[in-house]
Every structure is written in C-alpha cells, then in structure tokens.
Amino acid sequence: HKYMVKNNFKKIGVLGGSFDPPHKGHLYISKKSIKLLKLDKVIWAITKKNPLKEKPHFSLKLRKILCNKIIKRHKKIQLKHYEDKLKSKTSIALLKYLQRTKKYKIFFIIGADNLINFHKWTNYEKILKLCKLVVFSRKGFDTKAKKSVIIRHLNSKNIKFFKNLKINVSSTQLRNKIINGSKKN
C-alpha cells in the first residue's frame, strides 16, 4: 500500500478579524466557503486588535465567548487565537505559521471592504503567494473593491470573488445596536 500516496493537503479557510462582535454574516461566509470551495475546515482567527482599525469595543474574552456560541453546532468551524504564539498581529505571520507543516492549502476569506485597503497589509504580495484570497461581496463596497489598488496592480488569478452572496450585516451596525440599545432592525 505504500504506493497509495494520497494528496494529503487539507483545504482550510481562514477568516481573520476582531469579531467585534461576531455575527451571522461571519457564519454565512464560513459555511458558504466550506460548501463552494470544499474546505475541510474554516478557522476563525480572532485578533486582539485589527492593525488598521481602532481599539475593539468588546473584550477579547467576551468576543471569544460570542464566537463559540455562534459556531458551536458547526464542527468544521474552529475559533483560534494565534497572536501570543506568533508574537504578531499580521496575516502574513499567521499564514507562515499555518504553512510550516506544508499540509494545508489555504483560502484566506475577506469581505470586499477589506480588499480596498489590502495593499496596506504587511507583505500583501506574499500573502497572495501563500494562499488564495477569497473575497465576498459586501453591500456598497464591490465597485470600490474592483477598482482597488490590489485588483489593478496584480494578476488576480489568486483572488476569487463571490459576487452573488451579499452580506448585509456588519459588526459596526450590530455594535451600534448593542451600544444604543435600539430595538430597531
């Protein structure tokens, strides 16, 4: 049986973010990614603070609890916090860490709003070499994303764009709802 060498590459999705707070949009794109890209699992890589955003509103501890509540029935989605291990907040450090075993084919999942500033990410060109970038539509951001620096300056064969799967919920909206205690939808 030693000739039965199977391709043992696991296909994993990585959804990084502060999850401040997590919501059904995060779950939706995770489940869609698993289905459409035939992923073995999706890792929610929670960060203490997104380097391009202001300080999170909710504590890391609370955000972890909320994430686990959302994903508890989904065996293929796992919450991980790598920063202390990595001593870094950057996506490139995380990807290199995950690649160290060379067992993974990584799909890095972002919303179209993140593509707009993607060229500001540390070593963004290298990120695209280490993984496939999976971009989900975000209401009001697609046109901007398509005109973004990254799309214009790169051969975008490593970028997969899911157009018809719009996510209309945002952490900012949810936060405002929670903070203002408003009952409106």
mmCIF file of C-alpha atoms in Angstrom:
data_model
loop_
_atom_site.group_PDB
_atom_site.id
_atom_site.type_symbol
_atom_site.label_atom_id
_atom_site.label_comp_id
_atom_site.label_asym_id
_atom_site.label_seq_id
_atom_site.Cartn_x
_atom_site.Cartn_y
_atom_site.Cartn_z
ATOM 1 C CA HIS A 1 0.000 0.000 0.000
ATOM 2 C CA LYS A 2 2.985 2.344 0.087
ATOM 3 C CA TYR A 3 2.200 3.394 -3.499
ATOM 4 C CA MET A 4 -1.197 4.686 -2.478
ATOM 5 C CA VAL A 5 0.169 8.156 -1.812
ATOM 6 C CA LYS A 6 -2.850 10.335 -1.485
ATOM 7 C CA ASN A 7 -2.756 14.090 -1.759
ATOM 8 C CA ASN A 8 -2.844 14.834 1.940
ATOM 9 C CA PHE A 9 -3.316 18.581 1.551
ATOM 10 C CA LYS A 10 -6.081 19.787 3.761
ATOM 11 C CA LYS A 11 -8.076 22.655 2.344
ATOM 12 C CA ILE A 12 -8.663 25.189 5.062
ATOM 13 C CA GLY A 13 -10.289 28.565 5.097
ATOM 14 C CA VAL A 14 -9.026 31.330 7.359
ATOM 15 C CA LEU A 15 -11.357 34.112 8.397
ATOM 16 C CA GLY A 16 -9.356 36.599 10.414
ATOM 17 C CA GLY A 17 -10.688 39.530 12.323
ATOM 18 C CA SER A 18 -11.542 41.117 15.615
ATOM 19 C CA PHE A 19 -15.115 39.704 15.503
ATOM 20 C CA ASP A 20 -16.268 42.803 17.351
ATOM 21 C CA PRO A 21 -18.906 41.391 17.712
ATOM 22 C CA PRO A 22 -19.202 38.191 15.641
ATOM 23 C CA HIS A 23 -22.446 37.797 13.688
ATOM 24 C CA LYS A 24 -24.375 35.599 11.283
ATOM 25 C CA GLY A 25 -22.549 37.181 8.338
ATOM 26 C CA HIS A 26 -19.300 35.612 9.569
ATOM 27 C CA LEU A 27 -21.057 32.264 9.910
ATOM 28 C CA TYR A 28 -22.697 32.621 6.497
ATOM 29 C CA ILE A 29 -19.468 33.223 4.577
ATOM 30 C CA SER A 30 -17.762 30.435 6.526
ATOM 31 C CA LYS A 31 -20.486 27.932 5.637
ATOM 32 C CA LYS A 32 -20.583 29.133 2.019
ATOM 33 C CA SER A 33 -16.797 28.814 1.749
ATOM 34 C CA ILE A 34 -16.880 25.264 3.124
ATOM 35 C CA LYS A 35 -19.531 24.327 0.580
ATOM 36 C CA LEU A 36 -18.275 26.175 -2.511
ATOM 37 C CA LEU A 37 -14.558 25.551 -2.039
ATOM 38 C CA LYS A 38 -14.950 22.074 -0.495
ATOM 39 C CA LEU A 39 -12.961 23.071 2.580
ATOM 40 C CA ASP A 40 -12.137 20.654 5.375
ATOM 41 C CA LYS A 41 -12.475 23.416 7.923
ATOM 42 C CA VAL A 42 -12.606 27.151 8.471
ATOM 43 C CA ILE A 43 -10.550 28.749 11.212
ATOM 44 C CA TRP A 44 -11.853 31.929 12.776
ATOM 45 C CA ALA A 45 -8.540 33.556 13.644
ATOM 46 C CA ILE A 46 -9.553 36.115 16.219
ATOM 47 C CA THR A 47 -7.269 39.068 16.762
ATOM 48 C CA LYS A 48 -6.964 41.286 19.834
ATOM 49 C CA LYS A 49 -6.967 44.308 17.568
ATOM 50 C CA ASN A 50 -7.013 44.795 13.812
ATOM 51 C CA PRO A 51 -3.907 46.916 12.985
ATOM 52 C CA LEU A 52 -5.939 49.059 10.566
ATOM 53 C CA LYS A 53 -8.869 49.660 12.906
ATOM 54 C CA GLU A 54 -9.422 51.379 16.215
ATOM 55 C CA LYS A 55 -9.462 49.561 19.543
ATOM 56 C CA PRO A 56 -12.207 46.910 19.765
ATOM 57 C CA HIS A 57 -15.348 47.758 21.726
ATOM 58 C CA PHE A 58 -15.693 44.356 23.372
ATOM 59 C CA SER A 59 -13.050 42.444 25.320
ATOM 60 C CA LEU A 60 -11.248 39.540 23.669
ATOM 61 C CA LYS A 61 -12.689 37.202 26.301
ATOM 62 C CA LEU A 62 -16.258 38.257 25.513
ATOM 63 C CA ARG A 63 -15.664 38.114 21.751
ATOM 64 C CA LYS A 64 -14.344 34.543 22.102
ATOM 65 C CA ILE A 65 -17.442 33.536 24.088
ATOM 66 C CA LEU A 66 -19.727 35.088 21.463
ATOM 67 C CA CYS A 67 -17.840 33.386 18.601
ATOM 68 C CA ASN A 68 -18.039 29.992 20.290
ATOM 69 C CA LYS A 69 -21.756 30.479 20.822
ATOM 70 C CA ILE A 70 -22.268 31.099 17.093
ATOM 71 C CA ILE A 71 -20.103 28.228 15.840
ATOM 72 C CA LYS A 72 -20.755 25.575 18.486
ATOM 73 C CA ARG A 73 -23.015 23.491 16.234
ATOM 74 C CA HIS A 74 -20.638 23.691 13.276
ATOM 75 C CA LYS A 75 -17.905 21.080 13.590
ATOM 76 C CA LYS A 76 -15.980 22.396 10.594
ATOM 77 C CA ILE A 77 -15.558 25.882 12.056
ATOM 78 C CA GLN A 78 -12.995 26.443 14.804
ATOM 79 C CA LEU A 79 -12.037 29.501 16.788
ATOM 80 C CA LYS A 80 -8.302 30.056 17.311
ATOM 81 C CA HIS A 81 -6.248 32.847 18.809
ATOM 82 C CA TYR A 82 -2.686 32.728 17.481
ATOM 83 C CA GLU A 83 -1.217 36.100 18.367
ATOM 84 C CA ASP A 84 0.501 35.161 21.631
ATOM 85 C CA LYS A 85 2.116 32.193 19.912
ATOM 86 C CA LEU A 86 3.080 34.271 16.874
ATOM 87 C CA LYS A 87 4.034 37.460 18.720
ATOM 88 C CA SER A 88 2.447 39.206 15.744
ATOM 89 C CA LYS A 89 -0.908 40.548 14.609
ATOM 90 C CA THR A 90 -0.156 40.251 10.899
ATOM 91 C CA SER A 91 -1.902 37.898 8.499
ATOM 92 C CA ILE A 92 1.412 37.030 6.868
ATOM 93 C CA ALA A 93 2.792 35.716 10.186
ATOM 94 C CA LEU A 94 -0.327 33.601 10.643
ATOM 95 C CA LEU A 95 -0.122 32.177 7.116
ATOM 96 C CA LYS A 96 3.559 31.321 7.510
ATOM 97 C CA TYR A 97 2.761 29.637 10.814
ATOM 98 C CA LEU A 98 -0.034 27.558 9.257
ATOM 99 C CA GLN A 99 2.182 26.684 6.280
ATOM 100 C CA ARG A 100 5.067 25.455 8.417
ATOM 101 C CA THR A 101 3.843 21.873 8.103
ATOM 102 C CA LYS A 102 3.144 22.240 4.370
ATOM 103 C CA LYS A 103 -0.040 20.241 4.790
ATOM 104 C CA TYR A 104 -2.530 22.961 4.028
ATOM 105 C CA LYS A 105 -3.933 24.650 1.004
ATOM 106 C CA ILE A 106 -5.143 27.923 2.493
ATOM 107 C CA PHE A 107 -8.064 30.051 1.398
ATOM 108 C CA PHE A 108 -7.958 33.444 3.094
ATOM 109 C CA ILE A 109 -11.511 34.778 3.383
ATOM 110 C CA ILE A 110 -12.246 38.508 3.434
ATOM 111 C CA GLY A 111 -15.129 40.850 2.693
ATOM 112 C CA ALA A 112 -14.907 43.187 -0.311
ATOM 113 C CA ASP A 113 -14.481 46.113 2.123
ATOM 114 C CA ASN A 114 -11.116 44.641 3.187
ATOM 115 C CA LEU A 115 -9.888 44.379 -0.378
ATOM 116 C CA ILE A 116 -9.924 48.163 -0.639
ATOM 117 C CA ASN A 117 -7.100 48.509 1.905
ATOM 118 C CA PHE A 118 -5.464 45.178 1.180
ATOM 119 C CA HIS A 119 -2.387 46.868 -0.305
ATOM 120 C CA LYS A 120 -1.763 48.387 3.142
ATOM 121 C CA TRP A 121 -1.474 44.958 4.758
ATOM 122 C CA THR A 122 2.022 43.852 5.762
ATOM 123 C CA ASN A 123 3.607 41.887 2.870
ATOM 124 C CA TYR A 124 0.362 41.720 0.943
ATOM 125 C CA GLU A 125 2.091 40.360 -2.187
ATOM 126 C CA LYS A 126 3.474 37.463 -0.182
ATOM 127 C CA ILE A 127 0.039 36.769 1.304
ATOM 128 C CA LEU A 128 -1.218 36.212 -2.240
ATOM 129 C CA LYS A 129 1.596 33.763 -2.943
ATOM 130 C CA LEU A 130 0.874 31.742 0.186
ATOM 131 C CA CYS A 131 -2.857 31.402 -0.272
ATOM 132 C CA LYS A 132 -5.877 32.002 -2.403
ATOM 133 C CA LEU A 133 -7.744 35.157 -1.460
ATOM 134 C CA VAL A 134 -11.492 34.609 -1.312
ATOM 135 C CA VAL A 135 -13.483 37.836 -1.465
ATOM 136 C CA PHE A 136 -17.164 38.035 -0.581
ATOM 137 C CA SER A 137 -19.392 40.851 -1.789
ATOM 138 C CA ARG A 138 -20.270 43.495 0.754
ATOM 139 C CA LYS A 139 -23.177 45.814 0.174
ATOM 140 C CA GLY A 140 -21.882 49.137 -1.104
ATOM 141 C CA PHE A 141 -18.240 48.021 -1.404
ATOM 142 C CA ASP A 142 -17.987 45.906 -4.547
ATOM 143 C CA THR A 143 -17.376 48.665 -7.076
ATOM 144 C CA LYS A 144 -14.697 50.210 -4.907
ATOM 145 C CA ALA A 145 -13.115 46.815 -4.329
ATOM 146 C CA LYS A 146 -12.999 46.117 -8.063
ATOM 147 C CA LYS A 147 -11.176 49.422 -8.567
ATOM 148 C CA SER A 148 -8.856 48.834 -5.638
ATOM 149 C CA VAL A 149 -5.088 49.056 -5.946
ATOM 150 C CA ILE A 150 -4.768 45.332 -5.499
ATOM 151 C CA ILE A 151 -7.002 44.381 -8.429
ATOM 152 C CA ARG A 152 -5.385 46.950 -10.710
ATOM 153 C CA HIS A 153 -1.803 46.034 -9.927
ATOM 154 C CA LEU A 154 -1.893 42.305 -9.606
ATOM 155 C CA ASN A 155 -2.552 39.394 -11.787
ATOM 156 C CA SER A 156 -5.581 38.386 -9.786
ATOM 157 C CA LYS A 157 -5.675 34.656 -10.556
ATOM 158 C CA ASN A 158 -5.148 34.090 -6.840
ATOM 159 C CA ILE A 159 -8.218 36.133 -5.973
ATOM 160 C CA LYS A 160 -11.626 34.502 -6.105
ATOM 161 C CA PHE A 161 -14.600 36.839 -5.980
ATOM 162 C CA PHE A 162 -18.023 35.604 -4.850
ATOM 163 C CA LYS A 163 -20.414 38.152 -6.247
ATOM 164 C CA ASN A 164 -23.919 36.961 -5.631
ATOM 165 C CA LEU A 165 -23.568 36.213 -1.963
ATOM 166 C CA LYS A 166 -24.045 39.570 -0.355
ATOM 167 C CA ILE A 167 -23.516 40.041 3.363
ATOM 168 C CA ASN A 168 -25.556 42.949 4.590
ATOM 169 C CA VAL A 169 -24.827 42.676 8.268
ATOM 170 C CA SER A 170 -21.824 44.436 9.751
ATOM 171 C CA SER A 171 -20.163 44.424 13.165
ATOM 172 C CA THR A 172 -20.355 48.225 13.208
ATOM 173 C CA GLN A 173 -24.152 48.167 12.764
ATOM 174 C CA LEU A 174 -24.514 45.470 15.390
ATOM 175 C CA ARG A 175 -22.285 47.319 17.828
ATOM 176 C CA ASN A 176 -24.308 50.486 17.409
ATOM 177 C CA LYS A 177 -27.461 48.485 18.044
ATOM 178 C CA ILE A 178 -25.998 46.948 21.205
ATOM 179 C CA ILE A 179 -24.468 50.196 22.457
ATOM 180 C CA ASN A 180 -27.560 52.278 21.730
ATOM 181 C CA GLY A 181 -29.806 49.504 22.960
ATOM 182 C CA SER A 182 -32.036 50.137 19.954
ATOM 183 C CA LYS A 183 -34.661 47.537 19.145
ATOM 184 C CA LYS A 184 -34.989 48.596 15.508
ATOM 185 C CA ASN A 185 -33.865 46.179 12.833
#
